[in-house]
Amino acid sequence: MKPSSSSARIWRITSIASIIATLLLIGGFVYAVNDVVNPVGSSYTAGDSAGSGDTGSQAAVDPATEGIRIAAMGDSLAKGTGDDEGSGFVRRTVNLLQQQGVDAKLVANLGINGQKTNQVLSSLEQSGVQHTLRQSNVIMLSIGANDLFNGGEALGNLDEQAPTAKQLLTNQPQAAARLQKILDRLAEINPDAQIIYLGLYNPFGDLKELRVPGNQAVSAWNMKATGLTNTNEHMMVIPTFDLFQNNLDQYLSADHFHPNGDGYEQIAQRIVQSIR
């Protein structure tokens, strides 16, 4: 039976609507992926070894005239892993400053999951990274936890034998030397920027086998980092050990390594107090 003209129109309209919906869905997916890879305000694409910015000398960003311009780099904490909102301490810091009436903006977040000191040090030679850092007057750095705890592998070794503080400190001398080079290089790239280093906490402080060795290793690392930053008036360490020590059940995410949203908020509040 030959379909009526009205039925044909309905099928055509339905087909067109389906095509439009599909295109919108694809477009939305592409936008979401791009928003994750290149967040708003980012002037750098991860993995760009050539970069698009000028690697030469540039005028410093003046907070009095251009506000606070923040760049972040380092590991998964810098990226904000574990935060259900995806903000992490970096975006939350910007938000808190803006709520207080401060002209604050995130230039770029270069945090990458799993990064260690050697990888951050290498990335500082990329012109795209250097360009981003020169566009900022506050540089936030989170690095060292993966060097110390091997990305949480210490938790997986409990079935065999809990590591001692000495074992956790095995990588510290080399990692600390690289941290020194990272801080020195940041100061060379942007000598006028405020460099904020995020101190470590012990994510395994509620586990009997790792509480003492973890605390000892983290405390030794934080003391070393404080000593390194004390040599430059533009550098500071934001302590986090005390924030998490007795509040791991409140501030850690389900992976028992990264902060959750509340944990990142606590870190952001402490950073804002230091900046202001």
PDB file of C-alpha atoms in Angstrom:
ATOM      1  CA  MET A   1       0.000   0.000   0.000  1.00  0.00           C
ATOM      2  CA  LYS A   2       1.374   3.415  -0.950  1.00  0.00           C
ATOM      3  CA  PRO A   3       1.978   5.568   2.105  1.00  0.00           C
ATOM      4  CA  SER A   4      -0.003   8.812   2.369  1.00  0.00           C
ATOM      5  CA  SER A   5       1.702  12.180   1.859  1.00  0.00           C
ATOM      6  CA  SER A   6       1.158  13.062   5.530  1.00  0.00           C
ATOM      7  CA  SER A   7       2.916   9.857   6.644  1.00  0.00           C
ATOM      8  CA  ALA A   8       5.822  10.583   4.311  1.00  0.00           C
ATOM      9  CA  ARG A   9       6.171  14.079   5.775  1.00  0.00           C
ATOM     10  CA  ILE A  10       6.181  12.679   9.294  1.00  0.00           C
ATOM     11  CA  TRP A  11       8.933  10.197   8.414  1.00  0.00           C
ATOM     12  CA  ARG A  12      10.994  12.941   6.750  1.00  0.00           C
ATOM     13  CA  ILE A  13      10.617  15.220   9.761  1.00  0.00           C
ATOM     14  CA  THR A  14      11.527  12.366  12.102  1.00  0.00           C
ATOM     15  CA  SER A  15      14.599  11.501  10.038  1.00  0.00           C
ATOM     16  CA  ILE A  16      15.765  15.121   9.930  1.00  0.00           C
ATOM     17  CA  ALA A  17      15.226  15.500  13.685  1.00  0.00           C
ATOM     18  CA  SER A  18      17.258  12.341  14.328  1.00  0.00           C
ATOM     19  CA  ILE A  19      20.116  13.611  12.166  1.00  0.00           C
ATOM     20  CA  ILE A  20      20.122  16.988  13.951  1.00  0.00           C
ATOM     21  CA  ALA A  21      20.078  15.301  17.366  1.00  0.00           C
ATOM     22  CA  THR A  22      22.983  13.070  16.346  1.00  0.00           C
ATOM     23  CA  LEU A  23      25.012  16.064  15.129  1.00  0.00           C
ATOM     24  CA  LEU A  24      24.307  17.948  18.356  1.00  0.00           C
ATOM     25  CA  LEU A  25      25.382  14.921  20.384  1.00  0.00           C
ATOM     26  CA  ILE A  26      28.629  14.586  18.432  1.00  0.00           C
ATOM     27  CA  GLY A  27      29.275  18.310  18.711  1.00  0.00           C
ATOM     28  CA  GLY A  28      28.679  18.240  22.444  1.00  0.00           C
ATOM     29  CA  PHE A  29      31.048  15.300  22.856  1.00  0.00           C
ATOM     30  CA  VAL A  30      33.790  17.055  20.872  1.00  0.00           C
ATOM     31  CA  TYR A  31      33.300  20.219  22.926  1.00  0.00           C
ATOM     32  CA  ALA A  32      33.516  18.271  26.178  1.00  0.00           C
ATOM     33  CA  VAL A  33      36.715  16.516  25.120  1.00  0.00           C
ATOM     34  CA  ASN A  34      38.245  19.807  24.023  1.00  0.00           C
ATOM     35  CA  ASP A  35      37.226  21.428  27.307  1.00  0.00           C
ATOM     36  CA  VAL A  36      39.078  18.716  29.227  1.00  0.00           C
ATOM     37  CA  VAL A  37      42.182  18.772  27.040  1.00  0.00           C
ATOM     38  CA  ASN A  38      42.295  22.557  26.638  1.00  0.00           C
ATOM     39  CA  PRO A  39      40.419  24.186  29.542  1.00  0.00           C
ATOM     40  CA  VAL A  40      39.268  27.783  29.262  1.00  0.00           C
ATOM     41  CA  GLY A  41      42.150  30.111  29.886  1.00  0.00           C
ATOM     42  CA  SER A  42      44.784  27.593  28.864  1.00  0.00           C
ATOM     43  CA  SER A  43      47.510  28.904  26.629  1.00  0.00           C
ATOM     44  CA  TYR A  44      49.269  25.573  26.305  1.00  0.00           C
ATOM     45  CA  THR A  45      48.430  22.234  24.799  1.00  0.00           C
ATOM     46  CA  ALA A  46      49.868  19.277  26.688  1.00  0.00           C
ATOM     47  CA  GLY A  47      52.605  17.565  24.753  1.00  0.00           C
ATOM     48  CA  ASP A  48      53.448  20.615  22.628  1.00  0.00           C
ATOM     49  CA  SER A  49      57.227  20.585  22.505  1.00  0.00           C
ATOM     50  CA  ALA A  50      57.431  23.512  20.147  1.00  0.00           C
ATOM     51  CA  GLY A  51      54.750  25.724  21.650  1.00  0.00           C
ATOM     52  CA  SER A  52      53.301  28.898  20.203  1.00  0.00           C
ATOM     53  CA  GLY A  53      54.636  31.404  22.679  1.00  0.00           C
ATOM     54  CA  ASP A  54      57.695  33.599  22.606  1.00  0.00           C
ATOM     55  CA  THR A  55      60.443  32.050  24.708  1.00  0.00           C
ATOM     56  CA  GLY A  56      62.263  35.346  24.976  1.00  0.00           C
ATOM     57  CA  SER A  57      62.095  37.872  27.788  1.00  0.00           C
ATOM     58  CA  GLN A  58      58.622  39.194  28.604  1.00  0.00           C
ATOM     59  CA  ALA A  59      57.367  41.836  30.990  1.00  0.00           C
ATOM     60  CA  ALA A  60      56.169  40.505  34.316  1.00  0.00           C
ATOM     61  CA  VAL A  61      52.437  40.327  34.987  1.00  0.00           C
ATOM     62  CA  ASP A  62      51.659  43.081  37.502  1.00  0.00           C
ATOM     63  CA  PRO A  63      49.049  42.040  40.118  1.00  0.00           C
ATOM     64  CA  ALA A  64      48.161  45.698  40.716  1.00  0.00           C
ATOM     65  CA  THR A  65      47.055  46.231  37.125  1.00  0.00           C
ATOM     66  CA  GLU A  66      46.339  42.758  35.787  1.00  0.00           C
ATOM     67  CA  GLY A  67      45.161  40.929  38.905  1.00  0.00           C
ATOM     68  CA  ILE A  68      46.244  37.483  39.997  1.00  0.00           C
ATOM     69  CA  ARG A  69      47.060  35.176  37.100  1.00  0.00           C
ATOM     70  CA  ILE A  70      47.552  31.579  38.185  1.00  0.00           C
ATOM     71  CA  ALA A  71      49.321  28.711  36.456  1.00  0.00           C
ATOM     72  CA  ALA A  72      49.589  25.250  37.984  1.00  0.00           C
ATOM     73  CA  MET A  73      51.757  22.271  37.159  1.00  0.00           C
ATOM     74  CA  GLY A  74      52.778  18.939  38.573  1.00  0.00           C
ATOM     75  CA  ASP A  75      50.985  15.724  39.415  1.00  0.00           C
ATOM     76  CA  SER A  76      47.410  14.515  39.852  1.00  0.00           C
ATOM     77  CA  LEU A  77      46.833  16.780  42.851  1.00  0.00           C
ATOM     78  CA  ALA A  78      47.573  19.787  40.672  1.00  0.00           C
ATOM     79  CA  LYS A  79      45.143  18.375  38.119  1.00  0.00           C
ATOM     80  CA  GLY A  80      42.460  17.835  40.773  1.00  0.00           C
ATOM     81  CA  THR A  81      42.036  14.058  40.577  1.00  0.00           C
ATOM     82  CA  GLY A  82      39.581  12.787  43.185  1.00  0.00           C
ATOM     83  CA  ASP A  83      37.394  15.878  43.174  1.00  0.00           C
ATOM     84  CA  ASP A  84      33.883  15.009  41.993  1.00  0.00           C
ATOM     85  CA  GLU A  85      33.483  18.574  40.733  1.00  0.00           C
ATOM     86  CA  GLY A  86      36.768  18.393  38.830  1.00  0.00           C
ATOM     87  CA  SER A  87      37.960  21.672  40.344  1.00  0.00           C
ATOM     88  CA  GLY A  88      40.830  20.579  42.581  1.00  0.00           C
ATOM     89  CA  PHE A  89      42.676  23.075  44.758  1.00  0.00           C
ATOM     90  CA  VAL A  90      43.695  25.171  41.736  1.00  0.00           C
ATOM     91  CA  ARG A  91      40.250  26.070  40.428  1.00  0.00           C
ATOM     92  CA  ARG A  92      38.887  26.279  43.976  1.00  0.00           C
ATOM     93  CA  THR A  93      41.596  28.802  44.849  1.00  0.00           C
ATOM     94  CA  VAL A  94      40.604  30.942  41.861  1.00  0.00           C
ATOM     95  CA  ASN A  95      36.936  30.679  42.820  1.00  0.00           C
ATOM     96  CA  LEU A  96      37.583  31.679  46.442  1.00  0.00           C
ATOM     97  CA  LEU A  97      39.644  34.681  45.363  1.00  0.00           C
ATOM     98  CA  GLN A  98      36.929  35.780  42.965  1.00  0.00           C
ATOM     99  CA  GLN A  99      34.303  35.431  45.709  1.00  0.00           C
ATOM    100  CA  GLN A 100      36.391  37.830  47.788  1.00  0.00           C
ATOM    101  CA  GLY A 101      36.348  40.373  44.986  1.00  0.00           C
ATOM    102  CA  VAL A 102      39.853  39.651  43.738  1.00  0.00           C
ATOM    103  CA  ASP A 103      40.595  39.839  40.029  1.00  0.00           C
ATOM    104  CA  ALA A 104      41.836  36.246  39.698  1.00  0.00           C
ATOM    105  CA  LYS A 105      42.086  34.062  36.620  1.00  0.00           C
ATOM    106  CA  LEU A 106      43.427  30.598  35.816  1.00  0.00           C
ATOM    107  CA  VAL A 107      45.869  30.917  32.931  1.00  0.00           C
ATOM    108  CA  ALA A 108      46.401  27.156  32.614  1.00  0.00           C
ATOM    109  CA  ASN A 109      46.530  23.973  34.648  1.00  0.00           C
ATOM    110  CA  LEU A 110      49.351  21.755  33.392  1.00  0.00           C
ATOM    111  CA  GLY A 111      48.897  19.035  36.024  1.00  0.00           C
ATOM    112  CA  ILE A 112      49.209  15.471  34.704  1.00  0.00           C
ATOM    113  CA  ASN A 113      48.331  12.266  36.530  1.00  0.00           C
ATOM    114  CA  GLY A 114      51.335  10.251  37.658  1.00  0.00           C
ATOM    115  CA  GLN A 115      53.971  12.891  37.029  1.00  0.00           C
ATOM    116  CA  LYS A 116      57.214  12.731  38.977  1.00  0.00           C
ATOM    117  CA  THR A 117      59.932  15.317  39.483  1.00  0.00           C
ATOM    118  CA  ASN A 118      61.956  14.225  36.449  1.00  0.00           C
ATOM    119  CA  GLN A 119      58.977  14.694  34.131  1.00  0.00           C
ATOM    120  CA  VAL A 120      58.139  18.159  35.449  1.00  0.00           C
ATOM    121  CA  LEU A 121      61.776  19.170  35.151  1.00  0.00           C
ATOM    122  CA  SER A 122      61.827  18.042  31.525  1.00  0.00           C
ATOM    123  CA  SER A 123      58.579  19.867  30.709  1.00  0.00           C
ATOM    124  CA  LEU A 124      60.081  23.179  31.822  1.00  0.00           C
ATOM    125  CA  GLU A 125      62.196  23.190  28.678  1.00  0.00           C
ATOM    126  CA  GLN A 126      59.108  23.205  26.458  1.00  0.00           C
ATOM    127  CA  SER A 127      58.473  26.654  25.027  1.00  0.00           C
ATOM    128  CA  GLY A 128      54.702  26.286  25.436  1.00  0.00           C
ATOM    129  CA  VAL A 129      55.107  25.680  29.152  1.00  0.00           C
ATOM    130  CA  GLN A 130      57.507  28.595  29.489  1.00  0.00           C
ATOM    131  CA  HIS A 131      55.055  30.879  27.692  1.00  0.00           C
ATOM    132  CA  THR A 132      52.272  29.873  30.080  1.00  0.00           C
ATOM    133  CA  LEU A 133      54.460  30.472  33.139  1.00  0.00           C
ATOM    134  CA  ARG A 134      55.438  33.918  31.880  1.00  0.00           C
ATOM    135  CA  GLN A 135      51.766  34.850  31.560  1.00  0.00           C
ATOM    136  CA  SER A 136      51.288  34.172  35.278  1.00  0.00           C
ATOM    137  CA  ASN A 137      52.244  35.902  38.498  1.00  0.00           C
ATOM    138  CA  VAL A 138      51.375  32.965  40.749  1.00  0.00           C
ATOM    139  CA  ILE A 139      52.728  29.495  39.945  1.00  0.00           C
ATOM    140  CA  MET A 140      51.399  26.533  41.926  1.00  0.00           C
ATOM    141  CA  LEU A 141      53.440  23.347  42.035  1.00  0.00           C
ATOM    142  CA  SER A 142      52.422  19.931  43.365  1.00  0.00           C
ATOM    143  CA  ILE A 143      55.071  17.259  42.934  1.00  0.00           C
ATOM    144  CA  GLY A 144      56.932  14.645  44.975  1.00  0.00           C
ATOM    145  CA  ALA A 145      54.212  12.289  46.204  1.00  0.00           C
ATOM    146  CA  ASN A 146      54.687   9.906  43.282  1.00  0.00           C
ATOM    147  CA  ASP A 147      58.449   9.921  43.842  1.00  0.00           C
ATOM    148  CA  LEU A 148      57.932   9.087  47.502  1.00  0.00           C
ATOM    149  CA  PHE A 149      54.989   6.662  47.400  1.00  0.00           C
ATOM    150  CA  ASN A 150      55.328   5.484  43.787  1.00  0.00           C
ATOM    151  CA  GLY A 151      51.804   6.606  42.981  1.00  0.00           C
ATOM    152  CA  GLY A 152      50.228   4.709  45.881  1.00  0.00           C
ATOM    153  CA  GLU A 153      52.036   1.403  45.291  1.00  0.00           C
ATOM    154  CA  ALA A 154      52.990   1.365  48.966  1.00  0.00           C
ATOM    155  CA  LEU A 155      49.393   0.431  49.740  1.00  0.00           C
ATOM    156  CA  GLY A 156      49.542  -2.528  47.403  1.00  0.00           C
ATOM    157  CA  ASN A 157      52.628  -3.952  49.128  1.00  0.00           C
ATOM    158  CA  LEU A 158      50.937  -4.433  52.495  1.00  0.00           C
ATOM    159  CA  ASP A 159      50.047  -8.029  51.711  1.00  0.00           C
ATOM    160  CA  GLU A 160      53.753  -8.790  51.576  1.00  0.00           C
ATOM    161  CA  GLN A 161      55.496  -6.447  53.991  1.00  0.00           C
ATOM    162  CA  ALA A 162      54.902  -2.837  54.919  1.00  0.00           C
ATOM    163  CA  PRO A 163      57.715  -0.549  53.747  1.00  0.00           C
ATOM    164  CA  THR A 164      59.910   1.096  56.353  1.00  0.00           C
ATOM    165  CA  ALA A 165      60.621   4.823  56.485  1.00  0.00           C
ATOM    166  CA  LYS A 166      64.099   4.057  55.147  1.00  0.00           C
ATOM    167  CA  GLN A 167      62.612   2.314  52.115  1.00  0.00           C
ATOM    168  CA  LEU A 168      60.193   5.177  51.479  1.00  0.00           C
ATOM    169  CA  LEU A 169      63.096   7.604  51.656  1.00  0.00           C
ATOM    170  CA  THR A 170      65.180   5.698  49.110  1.00  0.00           C
ATOM    171  CA  ASN A 171      64.183   7.990  46.240  1.00  0.00           C
ATOM    172  CA  GLN A 172      64.190  11.182  48.283  1.00  0.00           C
ATOM    173  CA  PRO A 173      67.759  12.469  47.713  1.00  0.00           C
ATOM    174  CA  GLN A 174      67.469  12.269  43.927  1.00  0.00           C
ATOM    175  CA  ALA A 175      63.903  13.606  43.925  1.00  0.00           C
ATOM    176  CA  ALA A 176      64.840  16.468  46.237  1.00  0.00           C
ATOM    177  CA  ALA A 177      67.739  17.388  43.961  1.00  0.00           C
ATOM    178  CA  ARG A 178      65.312  17.508  41.024  1.00  0.00           C
ATOM    179  CA  LEU A 179      62.879  19.608  43.070  1.00  0.00           C
ATOM    180  CA  GLN A 180      65.696  22.084  43.657  1.00  0.00           C
ATOM    181  CA  LYS A 181      66.298  22.255  39.907  1.00  0.00           C
ATOM    182  CA  ILE A 182      62.571  22.695  39.251  1.00  0.00           C
ATOM    183  CA  LEU A 183      62.341  25.617  41.671  1.00  0.00           C
ATOM    184  CA  ASP A 184      65.494  27.211  40.259  1.00  0.00           C
ATOM    185  CA  ARG A 185      64.217  26.837  36.703  1.00  0.00           C
ATOM    186  CA  LEU A 186      60.827  28.328  37.588  1.00  0.00           C
ATOM    187  CA  ALA A 187      62.608  31.312  39.104  1.00  0.00           C
ATOM    188  CA  GLU A 188      64.650  31.706  35.922  1.00  0.00           C
ATOM    189  CA  ILE A 189      61.616  31.503  33.651  1.00  0.00           C
ATOM    190  CA  ASN A 190      59.563  33.968  35.711  1.00  0.00           C
ATOM    191  CA  PRO A 191      61.656  35.607  38.442  1.00  0.00           C
ATOM    192  CA  ASP A 192      58.803  37.877  39.598  1.00  0.00           C
ATOM    193  CA  ALA A 193      56.139  35.198  40.069  1.00  0.00           C
ATOM    194  CA  GLN A 194      55.057  33.932  43.472  1.00  0.00           C
ATOM    195  CA  ILE A 195      55.871  30.216  43.503  1.00  0.00           C
ATOM    196  CA  ILE A 196      53.646  28.145  45.794  1.00  0.00           C
ATOM    197  CA  TYR A 197      54.753  24.599  46.507  1.00  0.00           C
ATOM    198  CA  LEU A 198      52.173  22.222  47.969  1.00  0.00           C
ATOM    199  CA  GLY A 199      53.590  20.229  50.861  1.00  0.00           C
ATOM    200  CA  LEU A 200      52.846  16.513  51.151  1.00  0.00           C
ATOM    201  CA  TYR A 201      50.517  14.671  53.507  1.00  0.00           C
ATOM    202  CA  ASN A 202      50.518  10.991  54.435  1.00  0.00           C
ATOM    203  CA  PRO A 203      47.505   9.414  52.701  1.00  0.00           C
ATOM    204  CA  PHE A 204      48.115   6.176  54.614  1.00  0.00           C
ATOM    205  CA  GLY A 205      48.151   7.724  58.078  1.00  0.00           C
ATOM    206  CA  ASP A 206      45.110   5.693  59.147  1.00  0.00           C
ATOM    207  CA  LEU A 207      46.802   2.384  58.327  1.00  0.00           C
ATOM    208  CA  LYS A 208      48.807   0.924  61.194  1.00  0.00           C
ATOM    209  CA  GLU A 209      51.535  -0.461  58.954  1.00  0.00           C
ATOM    210  CA  LEU A 210      52.151   2.829  57.149  1.00  0.00           C
ATOM    211  CA  ARG A 211      51.320   5.504  59.698  1.00  0.00           C
ATOM    212  CA  VAL A 212      54.747   5.846  61.317  1.00  0.00           C
ATOM    213  CA  PRO A 213      57.008   5.208  58.292  1.00  0.00           C
ATOM    214  CA  GLY A 214      54.763   7.347  56.112  1.00  0.00           C
ATOM    215  CA  ASN A 215      54.747  10.210  58.603  1.00  0.00           C
ATOM    216  CA  GLN A 216      58.514  10.074  58.944  1.00  0.00           C
ATOM    217  CA  ALA A 217      59.089  10.050  55.188  1.00  0.00           C
ATOM    218  CA  VAL A 218      56.611  12.852  54.500  1.00  0.00           C
ATOM    219  CA  SER A 219      57.947  15.005  57.337  1.00  0.00           C
ATOM    220  CA  ALA A 220      61.508  14.604  56.070  1.00  0.00           C
ATOM    221  CA  TRP A 221      60.423  15.562  52.543  1.00  0.00           C
ATOM    222  CA  ASN A 222      58.468  18.606  53.727  1.00  0.00           C
ATOM    223  CA  MET A 223      61.413  19.824  55.800  1.00  0.00           C
ATOM    224  CA  LYS A 224      63.645  19.516  52.758  1.00  0.00           C
ATOM    225  CA  ALA A 225      61.157  21.393  50.565  1.00  0.00           C
ATOM    226  CA  THR A 226      60.849  24.153  53.169  1.00  0.00           C
ATOM    227  CA  GLY A 227      64.607  24.521  53.245  1.00  0.00           C
ATOM    228  CA  LEU A 228      64.714  24.842  49.457  1.00  0.00           C
ATOM    229  CA  THR A 229      61.972  27.458  49.234  1.00  0.00           C
ATOM    230  CA  ASN A 230      63.325  29.517  52.135  1.00  0.00           C
ATOM    231  CA  THR A 231      66.221  30.637  49.935  1.00  0.00           C
ATOM    232  CA  ASN A 232      63.899  32.681  47.684  1.00  0.00           C
ATOM    233  CA  GLU A 233      61.555  35.408  48.928  1.00  0.00           C
ATOM    234  CA  HIS A 234      59.112  34.628  46.099  1.00  0.00           C
ATOM    235  CA  MET A 235      58.649  31.003  47.178  1.00  0.00           C
ATOM    236  CA  MET A 236      56.586  29.386  49.907  1.00  0.00           C
ATOM    237  CA  VAL A 237      55.401  25.971  51.048  1.00  0.00           C
ATOM    238  CA  ILE A 238      51.727  25.454  51.806  1.00  0.00           C
ATOM    239  CA  PRO A 239      51.583  22.743  54.499  1.00  0.00           C
ATOM    240  CA  THR A 240      48.895  20.076  54.145  1.00  0.00           C
ATOM    241  CA  PHE A 241      50.131  17.405  56.565  1.00  0.00           C
ATOM    242  CA  ASP A 242      48.137  18.756  59.520  1.00  0.00           C
ATOM    243  CA  LEU A 243      44.998  19.190  57.422  1.00  0.00           C
ATOM    244  CA  PHE A 244      44.802  15.489  56.608  1.00  0.00           C
ATOM    245  CA  GLN A 245      46.538  13.840  59.571  1.00  0.00           C
ATOM    246  CA  ASN A 246      43.407  13.267  61.652  1.00  0.00           C
ATOM    247  CA  ASN A 247      40.837  13.864  58.927  1.00  0.00           C
ATOM    248  CA  LEU A 248      41.640  11.272  56.289  1.00  0.00           C
ATOM    249  CA  ASP A 249      38.136   9.818  56.443  1.00  0.00           C
ATOM    250  CA  GLN A 250      36.696  13.248  55.692  1.00  0.00           C
ATOM    251  CA  TYR A 251      39.155  14.596  53.142  1.00  0.00           C
ATOM    252  CA  LEU A 252      40.372  11.630  51.069  1.00  0.00           C
ATOM    253  CA  SER A 253      38.601  10.323  47.981  1.00  0.00           C
ATOM    254  CA  ALA A 254      37.634   6.687  47.502  1.00  0.00           C
ATOM    255  CA  ASP A 255      41.071   5.828  46.084  1.00  0.00           C
ATOM    256  CA  HIS A 256      42.629   6.533  49.503  1.00  0.00           C
ATOM    257  CA  PHE A 257      45.342   8.653  47.912  1.00  0.00           C
ATOM    258  CA  HIS A 258      43.880  11.854  46.445  1.00  0.00           C
ATOM    259  CA  PRO A 259      41.793  14.456  48.272  1.00  0.00           C
ATOM    260  CA  ASN A 260      38.062  14.636  47.700  1.00  0.00           C
ATOM    261  CA  GLY A 261      36.238  17.905  47.111  1.00  0.00           C
ATOM    262  CA  ASP A 262      36.282  18.830  50.808  1.00  0.00           C
ATOM    263  CA  GLY A 263      39.988  18.071  51.036  1.00  0.00           C
ATOM    264  CA  TYR A 264      40.798  20.246  48.043  1.00  0.00           C
ATOM    265  CA  GLU A 265      38.644  23.009  49.510  1.00  0.00           C
ATOM    266  CA  GLN A 266      40.695  22.964  52.710  1.00  0.00           C
ATOM    267  CA  ILE A 267      43.901  23.263  50.684  1.00  0.00           C
ATOM    268  CA  ALA A 268      42.460  26.107  48.610  1.00  0.00           C
ATOM    269  CA  GLN A 269      41.423  28.030  51.707  1.00  0.00           C
ATOM    270  CA  ARG A 270      44.945  27.782  53.097  1.00  0.00           C
ATOM    271  CA  ILE A 271      46.446  28.965  49.801  1.00  0.00           C
ATOM    272  CA  VAL A 272      44.093  31.941  49.662  1.00  0.00           C
ATOM    273  CA  GLN A 273      45.066  32.926  53.208  1.00  0.00           C
ATOM    274  CA  SER A 274      48.714  32.876  52.159  1.00  0.00           C
ATOM    275  CA  ILE A 275      48.159  34.851  48.951  1.00  0.00           C
ATOM    276  CA  ARG A 276      46.049  37.533  50.619  1.00  0.00           C
TER     277      ARG A 276
END
